[in-house]
Coordinates of N, CA and C in Angstrom, one line a residue:
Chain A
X1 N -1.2 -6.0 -33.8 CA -1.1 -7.4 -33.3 C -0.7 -7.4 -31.9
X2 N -1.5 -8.2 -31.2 CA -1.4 -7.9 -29.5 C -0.1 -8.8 -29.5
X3 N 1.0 -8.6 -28.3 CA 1.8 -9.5 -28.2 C 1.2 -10.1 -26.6
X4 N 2.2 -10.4 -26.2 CA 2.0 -11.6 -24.7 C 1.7 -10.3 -23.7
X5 N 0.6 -10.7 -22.9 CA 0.4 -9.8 -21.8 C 0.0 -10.6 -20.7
X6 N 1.0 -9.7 -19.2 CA 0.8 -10.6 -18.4 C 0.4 -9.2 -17.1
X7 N 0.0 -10.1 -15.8 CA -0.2 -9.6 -15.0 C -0.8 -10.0 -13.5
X8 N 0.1 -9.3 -12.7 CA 0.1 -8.1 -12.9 C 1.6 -8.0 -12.9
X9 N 2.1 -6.5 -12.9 CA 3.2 -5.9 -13.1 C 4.5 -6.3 -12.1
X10 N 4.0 -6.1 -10.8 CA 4.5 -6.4 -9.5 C 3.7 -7.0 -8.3
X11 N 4.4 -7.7 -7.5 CA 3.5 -8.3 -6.8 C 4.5 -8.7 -5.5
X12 N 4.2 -8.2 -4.5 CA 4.7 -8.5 -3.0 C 3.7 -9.2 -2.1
X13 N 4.3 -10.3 -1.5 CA 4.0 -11.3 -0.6 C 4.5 -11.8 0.5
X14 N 3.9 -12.3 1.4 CA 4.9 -12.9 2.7 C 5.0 -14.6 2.5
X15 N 5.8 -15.3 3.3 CA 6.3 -16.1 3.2 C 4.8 -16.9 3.5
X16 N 4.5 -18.0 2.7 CA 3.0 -18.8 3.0 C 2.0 -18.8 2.1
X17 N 2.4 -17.5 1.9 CA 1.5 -17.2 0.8 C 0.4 -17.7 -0.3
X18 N 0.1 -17.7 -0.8 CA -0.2 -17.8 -2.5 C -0.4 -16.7 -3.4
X19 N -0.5 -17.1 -4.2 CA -0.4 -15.9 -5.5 C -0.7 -16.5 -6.9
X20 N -1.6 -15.7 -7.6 CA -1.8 -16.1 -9.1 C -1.1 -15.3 -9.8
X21 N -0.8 -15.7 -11.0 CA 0.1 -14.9 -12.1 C -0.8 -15.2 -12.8
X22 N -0.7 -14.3 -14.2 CA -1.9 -14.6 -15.3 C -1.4 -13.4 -16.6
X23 N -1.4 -14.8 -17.8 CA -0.8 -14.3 -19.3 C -1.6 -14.8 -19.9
X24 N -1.5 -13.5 -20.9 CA -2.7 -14.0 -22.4 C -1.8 -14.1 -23.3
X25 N -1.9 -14.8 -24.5 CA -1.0 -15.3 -25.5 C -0.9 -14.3 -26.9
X26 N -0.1 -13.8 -27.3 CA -0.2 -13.3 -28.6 C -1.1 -14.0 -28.8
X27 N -1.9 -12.9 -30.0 CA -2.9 -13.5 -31.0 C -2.8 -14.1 -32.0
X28 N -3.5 -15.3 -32.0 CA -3.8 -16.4 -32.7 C -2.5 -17.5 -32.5
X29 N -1.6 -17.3 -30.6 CA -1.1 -18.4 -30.5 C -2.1 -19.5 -29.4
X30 N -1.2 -21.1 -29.1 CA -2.7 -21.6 -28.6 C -1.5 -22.4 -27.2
X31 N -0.7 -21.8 -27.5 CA 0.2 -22.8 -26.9 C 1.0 -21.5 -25.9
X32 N 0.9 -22.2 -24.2 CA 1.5 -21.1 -23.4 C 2.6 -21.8 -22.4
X33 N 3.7 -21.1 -22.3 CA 5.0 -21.7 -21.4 C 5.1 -20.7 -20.3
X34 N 5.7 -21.7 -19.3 CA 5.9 -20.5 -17.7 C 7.3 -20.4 -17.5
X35 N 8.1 -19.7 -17.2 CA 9.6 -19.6 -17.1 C 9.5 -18.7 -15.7
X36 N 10.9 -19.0 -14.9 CA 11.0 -18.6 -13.7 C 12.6 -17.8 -13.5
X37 N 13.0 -17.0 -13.9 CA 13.9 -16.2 -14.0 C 14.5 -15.2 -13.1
X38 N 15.6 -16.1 -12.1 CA 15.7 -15.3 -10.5 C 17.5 -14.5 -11.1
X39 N 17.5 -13.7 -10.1 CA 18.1 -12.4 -10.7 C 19.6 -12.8 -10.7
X40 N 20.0 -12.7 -12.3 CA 21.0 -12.8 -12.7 C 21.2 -13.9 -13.1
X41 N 20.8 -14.3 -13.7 CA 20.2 -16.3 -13.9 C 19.5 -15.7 -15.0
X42 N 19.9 -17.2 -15.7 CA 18.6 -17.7 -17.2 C 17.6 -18.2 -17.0
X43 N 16.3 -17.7 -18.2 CA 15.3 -18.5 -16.7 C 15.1 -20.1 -17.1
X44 N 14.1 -20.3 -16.1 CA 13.9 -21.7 -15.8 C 12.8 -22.3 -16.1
X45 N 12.3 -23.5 -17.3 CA 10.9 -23.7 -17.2 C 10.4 -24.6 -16.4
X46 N 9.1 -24.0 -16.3 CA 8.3 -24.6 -15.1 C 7.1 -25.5 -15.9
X47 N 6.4 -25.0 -16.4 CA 5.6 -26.1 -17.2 C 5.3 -25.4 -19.0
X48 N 4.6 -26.3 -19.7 CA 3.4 -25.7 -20.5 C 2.1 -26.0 -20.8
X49 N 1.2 -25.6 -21.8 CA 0.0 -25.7 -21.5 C 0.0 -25.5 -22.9
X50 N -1.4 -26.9 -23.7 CA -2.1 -26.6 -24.8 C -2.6 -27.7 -24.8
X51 N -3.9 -26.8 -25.1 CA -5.6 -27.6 -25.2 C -5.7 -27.9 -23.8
X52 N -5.5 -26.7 -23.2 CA -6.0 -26.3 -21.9 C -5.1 -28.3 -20.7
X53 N -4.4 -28.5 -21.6 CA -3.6 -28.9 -20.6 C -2.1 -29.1 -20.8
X54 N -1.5 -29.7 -19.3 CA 0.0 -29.7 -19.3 C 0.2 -30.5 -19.7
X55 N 1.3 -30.1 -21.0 CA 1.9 -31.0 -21.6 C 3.1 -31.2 -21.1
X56 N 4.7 -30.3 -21.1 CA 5.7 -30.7 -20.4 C 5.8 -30.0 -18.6
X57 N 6.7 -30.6 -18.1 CA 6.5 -29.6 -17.0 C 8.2 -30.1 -16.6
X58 N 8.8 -29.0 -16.0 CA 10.7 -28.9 -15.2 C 10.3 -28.8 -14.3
X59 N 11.7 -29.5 -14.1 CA 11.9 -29.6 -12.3 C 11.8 -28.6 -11.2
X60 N 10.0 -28.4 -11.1 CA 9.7 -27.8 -10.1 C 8.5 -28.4 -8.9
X61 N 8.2 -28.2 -8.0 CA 7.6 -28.9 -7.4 C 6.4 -28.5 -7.3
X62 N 5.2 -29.2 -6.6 CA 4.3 -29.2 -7.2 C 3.2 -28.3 -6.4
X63 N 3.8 -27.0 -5.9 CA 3.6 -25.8 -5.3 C 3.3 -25.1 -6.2
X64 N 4.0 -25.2 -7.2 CA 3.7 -24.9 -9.0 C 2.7 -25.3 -9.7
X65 N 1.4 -24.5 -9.7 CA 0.5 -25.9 -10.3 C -0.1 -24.4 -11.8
X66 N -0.8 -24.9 -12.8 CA -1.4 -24.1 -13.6 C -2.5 -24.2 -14.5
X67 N -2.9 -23.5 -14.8 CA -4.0 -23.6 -15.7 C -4.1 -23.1 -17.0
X68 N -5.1 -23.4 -18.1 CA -5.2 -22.7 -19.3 C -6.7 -22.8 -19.7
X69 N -6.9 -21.6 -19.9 CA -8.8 -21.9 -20.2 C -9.2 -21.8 -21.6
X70 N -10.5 -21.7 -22.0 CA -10.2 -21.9 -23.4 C -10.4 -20.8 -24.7
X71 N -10.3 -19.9 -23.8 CA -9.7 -18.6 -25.0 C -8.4 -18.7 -25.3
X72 N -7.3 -20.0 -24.3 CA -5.9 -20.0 -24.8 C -5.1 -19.4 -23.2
X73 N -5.7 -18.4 -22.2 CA -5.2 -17.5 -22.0 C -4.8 -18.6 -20.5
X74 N -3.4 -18.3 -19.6 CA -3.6 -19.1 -18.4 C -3.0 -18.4 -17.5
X75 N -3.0 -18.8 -16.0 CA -2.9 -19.0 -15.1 C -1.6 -19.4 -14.3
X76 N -0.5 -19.5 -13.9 CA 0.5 -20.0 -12.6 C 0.0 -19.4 -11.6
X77 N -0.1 -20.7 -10.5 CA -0.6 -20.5 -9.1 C 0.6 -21.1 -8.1
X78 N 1.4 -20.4 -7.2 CA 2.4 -21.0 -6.7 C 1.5 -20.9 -5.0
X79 N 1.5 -22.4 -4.3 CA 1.5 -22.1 -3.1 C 2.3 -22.1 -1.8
X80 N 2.4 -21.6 -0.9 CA 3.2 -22.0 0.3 C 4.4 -21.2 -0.2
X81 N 4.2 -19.7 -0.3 CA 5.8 -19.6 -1.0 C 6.5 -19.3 0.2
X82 N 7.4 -19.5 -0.8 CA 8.8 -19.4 0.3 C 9.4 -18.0 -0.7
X83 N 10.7 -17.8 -0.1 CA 11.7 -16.7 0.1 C 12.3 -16.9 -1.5
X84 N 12.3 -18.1 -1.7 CA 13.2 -18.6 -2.4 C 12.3 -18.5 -4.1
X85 N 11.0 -17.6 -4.2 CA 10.5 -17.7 -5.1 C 10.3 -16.5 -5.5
X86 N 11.2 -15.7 -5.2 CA 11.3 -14.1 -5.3 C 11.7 -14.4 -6.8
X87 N 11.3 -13.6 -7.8 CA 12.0 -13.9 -9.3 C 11.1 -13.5 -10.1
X88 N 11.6 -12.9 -11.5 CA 10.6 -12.4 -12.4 C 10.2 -14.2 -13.0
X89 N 8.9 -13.9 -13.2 CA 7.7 -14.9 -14.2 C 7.4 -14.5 -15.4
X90 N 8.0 -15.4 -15.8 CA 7.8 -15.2 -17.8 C 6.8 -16.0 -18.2
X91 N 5.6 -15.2 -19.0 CA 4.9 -16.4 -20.0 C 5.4 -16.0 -21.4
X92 N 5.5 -17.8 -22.2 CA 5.6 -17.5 -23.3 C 4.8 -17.7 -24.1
X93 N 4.2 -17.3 -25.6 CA 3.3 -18.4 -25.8 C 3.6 -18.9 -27.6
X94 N 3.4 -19.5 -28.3 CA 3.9 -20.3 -29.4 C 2.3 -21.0 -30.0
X95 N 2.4 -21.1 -31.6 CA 1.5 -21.6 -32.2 C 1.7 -23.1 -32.1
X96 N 0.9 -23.9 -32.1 CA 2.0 -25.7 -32.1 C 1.7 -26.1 -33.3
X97 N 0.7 -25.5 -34.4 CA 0.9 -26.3 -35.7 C 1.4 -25.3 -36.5
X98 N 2.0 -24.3 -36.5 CA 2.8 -23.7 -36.9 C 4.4 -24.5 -37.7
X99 N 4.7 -24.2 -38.9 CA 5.9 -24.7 -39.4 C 7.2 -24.2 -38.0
X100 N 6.6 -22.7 -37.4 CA 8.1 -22.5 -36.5 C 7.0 -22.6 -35.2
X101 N 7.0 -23.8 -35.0 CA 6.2 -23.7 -34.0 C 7.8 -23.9 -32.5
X102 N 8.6 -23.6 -32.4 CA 9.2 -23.4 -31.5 C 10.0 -22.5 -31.1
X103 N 9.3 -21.1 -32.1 CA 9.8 -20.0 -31.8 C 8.5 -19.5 -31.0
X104 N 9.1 -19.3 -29.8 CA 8.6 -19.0 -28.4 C 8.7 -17.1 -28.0
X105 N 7.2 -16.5 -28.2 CA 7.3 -15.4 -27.2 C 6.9 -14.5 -26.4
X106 N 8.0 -13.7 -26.0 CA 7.5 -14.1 -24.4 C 7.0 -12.4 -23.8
X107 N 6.4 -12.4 -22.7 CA 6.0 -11.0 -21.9 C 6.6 -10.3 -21.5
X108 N 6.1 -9.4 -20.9 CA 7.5 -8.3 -20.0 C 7.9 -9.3 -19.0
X109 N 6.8 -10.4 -18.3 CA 6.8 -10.5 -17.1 C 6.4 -9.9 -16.2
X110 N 6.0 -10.9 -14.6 CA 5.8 -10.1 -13.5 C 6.8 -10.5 -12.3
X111 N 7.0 -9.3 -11.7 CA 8.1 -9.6 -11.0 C 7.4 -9.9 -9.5
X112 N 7.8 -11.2 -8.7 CA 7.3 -11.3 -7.4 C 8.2 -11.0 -6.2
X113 N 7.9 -10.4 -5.5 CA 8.5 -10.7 -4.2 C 7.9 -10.8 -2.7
X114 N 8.6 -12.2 -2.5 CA 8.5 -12.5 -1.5 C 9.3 -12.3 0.1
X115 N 8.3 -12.0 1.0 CA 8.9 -11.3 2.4 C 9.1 -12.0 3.1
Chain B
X1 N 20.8 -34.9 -20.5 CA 19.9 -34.0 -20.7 C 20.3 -32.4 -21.5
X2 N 19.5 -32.0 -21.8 CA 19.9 -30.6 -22.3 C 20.7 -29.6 -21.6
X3 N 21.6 -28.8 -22.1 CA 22.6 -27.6 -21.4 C 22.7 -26.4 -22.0
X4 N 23.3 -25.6 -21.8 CA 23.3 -24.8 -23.0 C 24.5 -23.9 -22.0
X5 N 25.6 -23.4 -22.4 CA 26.7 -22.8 -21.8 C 27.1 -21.7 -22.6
X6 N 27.1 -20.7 -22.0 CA 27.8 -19.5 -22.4 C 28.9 -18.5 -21.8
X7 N 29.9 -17.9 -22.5 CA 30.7 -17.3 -21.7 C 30.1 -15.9 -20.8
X8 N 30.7 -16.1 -19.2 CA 30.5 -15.1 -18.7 C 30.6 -14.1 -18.9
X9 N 29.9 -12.7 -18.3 CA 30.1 -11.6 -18.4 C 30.5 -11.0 -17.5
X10 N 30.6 -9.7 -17.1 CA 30.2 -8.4 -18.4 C 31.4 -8.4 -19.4
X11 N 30.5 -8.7 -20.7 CA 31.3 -8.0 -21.6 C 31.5 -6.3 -22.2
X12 N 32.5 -6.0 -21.9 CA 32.9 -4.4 -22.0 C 33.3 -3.8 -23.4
X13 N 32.6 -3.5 -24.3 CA 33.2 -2.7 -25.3 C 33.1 -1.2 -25.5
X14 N 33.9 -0.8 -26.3 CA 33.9 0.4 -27.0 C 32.8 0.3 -28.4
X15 N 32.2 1.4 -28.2 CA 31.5 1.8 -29.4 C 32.0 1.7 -31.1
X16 N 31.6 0.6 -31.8 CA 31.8 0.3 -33.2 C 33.1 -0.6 -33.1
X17 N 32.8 -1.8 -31.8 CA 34.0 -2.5 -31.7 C 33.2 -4.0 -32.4
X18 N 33.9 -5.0 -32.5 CA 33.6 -6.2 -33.0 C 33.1 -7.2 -31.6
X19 N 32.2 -7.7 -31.5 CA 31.4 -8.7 -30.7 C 31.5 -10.3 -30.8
X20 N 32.0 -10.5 -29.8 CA 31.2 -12.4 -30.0 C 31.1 -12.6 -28.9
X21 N 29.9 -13.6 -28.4 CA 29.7 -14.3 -27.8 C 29.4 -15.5 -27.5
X22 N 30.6 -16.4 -27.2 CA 30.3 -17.7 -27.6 C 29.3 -18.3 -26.3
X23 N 28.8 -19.5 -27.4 CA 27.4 -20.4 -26.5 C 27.8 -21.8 -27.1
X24 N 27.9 -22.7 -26.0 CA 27.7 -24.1 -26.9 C 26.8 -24.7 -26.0
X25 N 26.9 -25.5 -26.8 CA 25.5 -26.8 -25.7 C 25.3 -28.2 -25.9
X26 N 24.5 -28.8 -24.8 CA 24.2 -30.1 -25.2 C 22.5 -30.7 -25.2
X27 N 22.5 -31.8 -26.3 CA 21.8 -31.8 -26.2 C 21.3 -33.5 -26.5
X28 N 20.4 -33.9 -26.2 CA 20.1 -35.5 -26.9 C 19.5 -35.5 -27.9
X29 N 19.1 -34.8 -28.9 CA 18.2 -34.7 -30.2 C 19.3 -33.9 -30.8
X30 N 18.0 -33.0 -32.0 CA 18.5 -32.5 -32.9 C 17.7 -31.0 -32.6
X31 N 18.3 -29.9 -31.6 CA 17.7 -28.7 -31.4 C 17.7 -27.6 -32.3
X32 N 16.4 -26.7 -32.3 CA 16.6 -25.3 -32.7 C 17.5 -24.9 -31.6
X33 N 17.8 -23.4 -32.0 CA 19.2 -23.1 -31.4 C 18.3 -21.4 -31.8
X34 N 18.8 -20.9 -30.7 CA 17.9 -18.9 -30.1 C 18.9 -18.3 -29.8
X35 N 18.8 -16.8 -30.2 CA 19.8 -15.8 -29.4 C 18.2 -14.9 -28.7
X36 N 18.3 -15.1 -27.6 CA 17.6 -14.0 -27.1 C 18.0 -13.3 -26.5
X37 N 17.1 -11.2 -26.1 CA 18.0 -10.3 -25.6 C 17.0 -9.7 -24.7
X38 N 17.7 -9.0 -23.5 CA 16.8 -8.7 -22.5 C 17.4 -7.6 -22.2
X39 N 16.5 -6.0 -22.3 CA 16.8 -4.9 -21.9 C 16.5 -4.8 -20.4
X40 N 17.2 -3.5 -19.5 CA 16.7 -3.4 -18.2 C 15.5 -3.7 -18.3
X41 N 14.6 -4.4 -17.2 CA 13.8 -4.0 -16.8 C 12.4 -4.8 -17.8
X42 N 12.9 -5.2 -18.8 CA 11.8 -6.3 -19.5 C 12.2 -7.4 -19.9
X43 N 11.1 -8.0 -20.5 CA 10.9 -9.2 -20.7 C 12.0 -10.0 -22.0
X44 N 11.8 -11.0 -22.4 CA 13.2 -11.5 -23.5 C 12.3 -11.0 -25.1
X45 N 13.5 -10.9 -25.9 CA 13.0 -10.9 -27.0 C 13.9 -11.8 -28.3
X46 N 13.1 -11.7 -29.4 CA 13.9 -12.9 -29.9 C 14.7 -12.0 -30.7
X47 N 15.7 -12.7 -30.6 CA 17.1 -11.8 -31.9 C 17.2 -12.8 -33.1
X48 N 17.6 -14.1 -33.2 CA 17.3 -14.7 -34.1 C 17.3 -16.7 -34.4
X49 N 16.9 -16.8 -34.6 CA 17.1 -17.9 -34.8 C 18.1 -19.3 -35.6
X50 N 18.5 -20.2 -35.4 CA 18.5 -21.2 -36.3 C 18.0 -22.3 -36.1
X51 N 17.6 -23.7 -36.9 CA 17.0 -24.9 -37.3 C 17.3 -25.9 -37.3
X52 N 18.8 -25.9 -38.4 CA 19.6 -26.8 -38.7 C 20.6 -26.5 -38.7
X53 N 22.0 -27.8 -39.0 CA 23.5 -27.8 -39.3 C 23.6 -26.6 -40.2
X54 N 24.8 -25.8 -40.3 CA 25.1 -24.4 -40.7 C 23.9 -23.7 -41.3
X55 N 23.1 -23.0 -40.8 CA 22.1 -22.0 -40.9 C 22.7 -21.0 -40.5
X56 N 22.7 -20.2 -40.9 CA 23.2 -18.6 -40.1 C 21.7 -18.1 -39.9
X57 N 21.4 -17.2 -38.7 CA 20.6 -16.9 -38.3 C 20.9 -15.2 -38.2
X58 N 19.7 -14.4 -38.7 CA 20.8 -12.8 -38.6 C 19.6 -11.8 -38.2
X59 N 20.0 -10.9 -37.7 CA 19.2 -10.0 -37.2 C 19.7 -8.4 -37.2
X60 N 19.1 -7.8 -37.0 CA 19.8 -6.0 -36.3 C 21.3 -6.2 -36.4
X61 N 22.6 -7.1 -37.5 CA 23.6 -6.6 -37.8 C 23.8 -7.8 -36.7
X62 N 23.1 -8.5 -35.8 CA 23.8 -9.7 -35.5 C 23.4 -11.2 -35.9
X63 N 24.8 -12.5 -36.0 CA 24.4 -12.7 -36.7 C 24.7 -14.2 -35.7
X64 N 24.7 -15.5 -36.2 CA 25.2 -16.4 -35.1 C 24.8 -18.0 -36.2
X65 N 25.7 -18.9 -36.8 CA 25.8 -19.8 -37.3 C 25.4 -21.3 -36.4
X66 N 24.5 -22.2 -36.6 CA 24.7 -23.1 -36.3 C 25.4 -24.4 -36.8
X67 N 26.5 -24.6 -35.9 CA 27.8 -25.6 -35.9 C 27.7 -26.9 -35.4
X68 N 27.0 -27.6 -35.9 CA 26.5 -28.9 -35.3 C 28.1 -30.0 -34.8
X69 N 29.2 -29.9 -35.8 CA 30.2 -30.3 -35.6 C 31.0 -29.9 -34.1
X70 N 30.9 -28.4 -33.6 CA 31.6 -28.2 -32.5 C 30.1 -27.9 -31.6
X71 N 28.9 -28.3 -31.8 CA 27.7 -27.8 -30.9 C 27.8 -26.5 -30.6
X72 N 27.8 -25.5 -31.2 CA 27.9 -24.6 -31.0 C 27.1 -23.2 -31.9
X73 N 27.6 -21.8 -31.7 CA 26.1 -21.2 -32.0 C 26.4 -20.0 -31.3
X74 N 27.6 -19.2 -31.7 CA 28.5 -18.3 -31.0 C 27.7 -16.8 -32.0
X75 N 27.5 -16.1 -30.7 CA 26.8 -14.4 -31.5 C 27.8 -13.6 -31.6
X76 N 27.5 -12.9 -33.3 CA 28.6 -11.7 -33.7 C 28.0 -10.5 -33.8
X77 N 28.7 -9.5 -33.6 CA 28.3 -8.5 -34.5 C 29.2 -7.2 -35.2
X78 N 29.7 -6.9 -35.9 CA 30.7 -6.0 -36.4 C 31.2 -5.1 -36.0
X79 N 29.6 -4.8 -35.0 CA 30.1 -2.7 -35.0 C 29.1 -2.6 -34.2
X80 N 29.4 -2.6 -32.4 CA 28.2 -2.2 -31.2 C 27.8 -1.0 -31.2
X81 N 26.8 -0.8 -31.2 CA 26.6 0.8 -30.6 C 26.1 0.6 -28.8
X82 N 25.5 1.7 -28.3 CA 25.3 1.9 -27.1 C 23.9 1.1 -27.0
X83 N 23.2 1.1 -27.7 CA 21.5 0.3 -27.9 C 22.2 -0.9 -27.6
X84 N 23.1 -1.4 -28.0 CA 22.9 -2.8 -28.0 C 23.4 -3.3 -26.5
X85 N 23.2 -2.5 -25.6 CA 24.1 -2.7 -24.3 C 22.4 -3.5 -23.5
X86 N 22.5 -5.1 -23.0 CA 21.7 -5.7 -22.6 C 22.7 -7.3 -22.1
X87 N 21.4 -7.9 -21.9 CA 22.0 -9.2 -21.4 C 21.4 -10.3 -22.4
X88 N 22.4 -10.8 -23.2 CA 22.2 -11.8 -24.3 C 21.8 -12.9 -23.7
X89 N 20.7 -14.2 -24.1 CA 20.9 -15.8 -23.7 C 20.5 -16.3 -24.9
X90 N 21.6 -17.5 -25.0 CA 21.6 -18.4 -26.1 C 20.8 -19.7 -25.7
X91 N 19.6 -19.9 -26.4 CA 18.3 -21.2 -26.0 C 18.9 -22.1 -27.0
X92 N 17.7 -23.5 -26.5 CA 18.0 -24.6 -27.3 C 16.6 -25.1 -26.9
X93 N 16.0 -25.6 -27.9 CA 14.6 -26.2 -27.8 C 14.7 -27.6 -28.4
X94 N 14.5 -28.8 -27.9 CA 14.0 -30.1 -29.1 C 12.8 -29.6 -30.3
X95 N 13.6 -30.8 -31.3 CA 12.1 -30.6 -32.4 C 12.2 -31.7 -32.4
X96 N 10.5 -31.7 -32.9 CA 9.9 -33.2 -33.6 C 9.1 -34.1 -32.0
X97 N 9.4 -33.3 -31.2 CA 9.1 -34.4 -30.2 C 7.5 -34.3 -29.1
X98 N 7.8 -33.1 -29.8 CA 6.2 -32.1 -29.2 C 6.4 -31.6 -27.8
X99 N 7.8 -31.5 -27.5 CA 8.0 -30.5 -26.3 C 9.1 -29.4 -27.0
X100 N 8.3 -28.5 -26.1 CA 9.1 -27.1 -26.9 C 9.7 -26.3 -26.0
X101 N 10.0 -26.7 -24.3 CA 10.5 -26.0 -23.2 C 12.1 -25.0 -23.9
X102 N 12.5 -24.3 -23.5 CA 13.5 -23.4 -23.8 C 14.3 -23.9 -22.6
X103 N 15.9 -24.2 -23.1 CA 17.3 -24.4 -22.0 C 17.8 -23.4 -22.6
X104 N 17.9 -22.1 -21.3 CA 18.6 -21.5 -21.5 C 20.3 -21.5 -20.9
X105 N 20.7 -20.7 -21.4 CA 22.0 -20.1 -20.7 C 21.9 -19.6 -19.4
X106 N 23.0 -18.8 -18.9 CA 22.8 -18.3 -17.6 C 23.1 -16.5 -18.0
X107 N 23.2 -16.4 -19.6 CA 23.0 -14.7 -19.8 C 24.6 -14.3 -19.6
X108 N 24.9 -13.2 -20.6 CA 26.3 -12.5 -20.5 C 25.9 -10.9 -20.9
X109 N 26.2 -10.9 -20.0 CA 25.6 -8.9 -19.8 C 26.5 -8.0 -20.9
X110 N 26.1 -7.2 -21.6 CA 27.1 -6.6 -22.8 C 27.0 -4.8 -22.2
X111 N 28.1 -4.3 -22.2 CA 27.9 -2.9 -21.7 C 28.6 -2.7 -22.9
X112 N 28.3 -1.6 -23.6 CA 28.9 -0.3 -24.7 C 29.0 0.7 -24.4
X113 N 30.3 1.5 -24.7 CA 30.6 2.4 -23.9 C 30.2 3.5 -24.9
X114 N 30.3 4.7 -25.1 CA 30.3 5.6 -26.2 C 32.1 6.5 -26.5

């Protein structure tokens, strides 16, 4: 049973930047969450996504934008980064008609840094 | 809005010592309640869950009750070994409302010594 996979592994950038991140969902979930987890900190959610759109989204700005296509699998695109977006990126992903549909999980992550 | 607070770390034990980590929280509904655990270097994983008012939730010898009375949702475990040396976060999710974001903690690092 495949679990959450994301990619890529690592990822260095300069300040301005953009960058895509990209997670596939365990199998046979339909539902995917973005978390933003800077070091030594719990992380932070950023949006989620099902039936290929955003349903909730935290307080992040809208530099943060995402996608989900319809194998399930999506996308976080951060643009104009700044310094301050240095941090591992968590996808999670969750069934939504599932009885435990709010047990959430999640990837190794990819860790970004920004220059 | 949602919180979720846990005591700072590092927590420092001796090997086959007794564990807790308390977590409480807030919240405006009625939340599931997570212990999740994160080894160097990856991603979170789930340790266990609860649902409702006193559920105990149990996993790998840990175990963690939910206490709707004190909001709270504190992780045990009897007897650490050196495996269990990571950084614990206690979540809180709404139900019923069709958002499922995770508030976490801010993580309490556990070192075990041998």
């Amino acid at each position: 049973d495949a679990g959450v996979t994301q990619s890529p592994t690592h990822l260095i950038k300069t300040r301005g930047q953009q960058v895509t991140l990209r997670c596939s969902p365990k199998s046979g979930h339909d539902t995917v969450s973005w978390y933003q987890q800077a070091l030594g900190q719990g992380p932070q959610f950023i949006f989620q996504y099902y039936e290929e759109e955003e349903r909730q989204r935290g307080n992040f700005p809208d530099r943060f934008s995402g996608h989900q296509f319809p194998n399930y699998s999506s996308e976080l695109n951060v643009n104009a980064l700044l310094l301050g977006d240095s941090a591992l990126y968590l996808c999670a992903s969750n069934l939504a008609a599932s009885p435990s549909t709010d047990t959430q999980y999640f990837g190794p992550g990819t860790r970004l840094t920004v220059l | 809005g949602n919180s979720v607070t846990q005591m700072e770390g590092p927590v420092t034990l001796s090997e086959e010592a007794f564990l807790t980590i308390n977590c409480t929280y807030t919240a405006t509904g009625y939340p599931s309640l997570f212990w999740y655990v994160q080894y160097p270097g990856e991603g979170l994983q789930l340790l266990l869950k609860a649902t409702k008012a006193d559920d105990k939730g149990s996993n790998k010898g840990f175990e963690a009750t939910y206490r709707k009375e004190t909001t709270s949702f504190h992780l045990e475990k009897g007897s650490v070994q050196v495996s269990d040396s990571a950084v614990y976060f206690c979540a809180l999710s709404e139900r019923g409302t069709g958002r499922r974001a995770l508030t976490f903690g801010s993580g309490t690092r556990l070192q075990v010594q041998p």
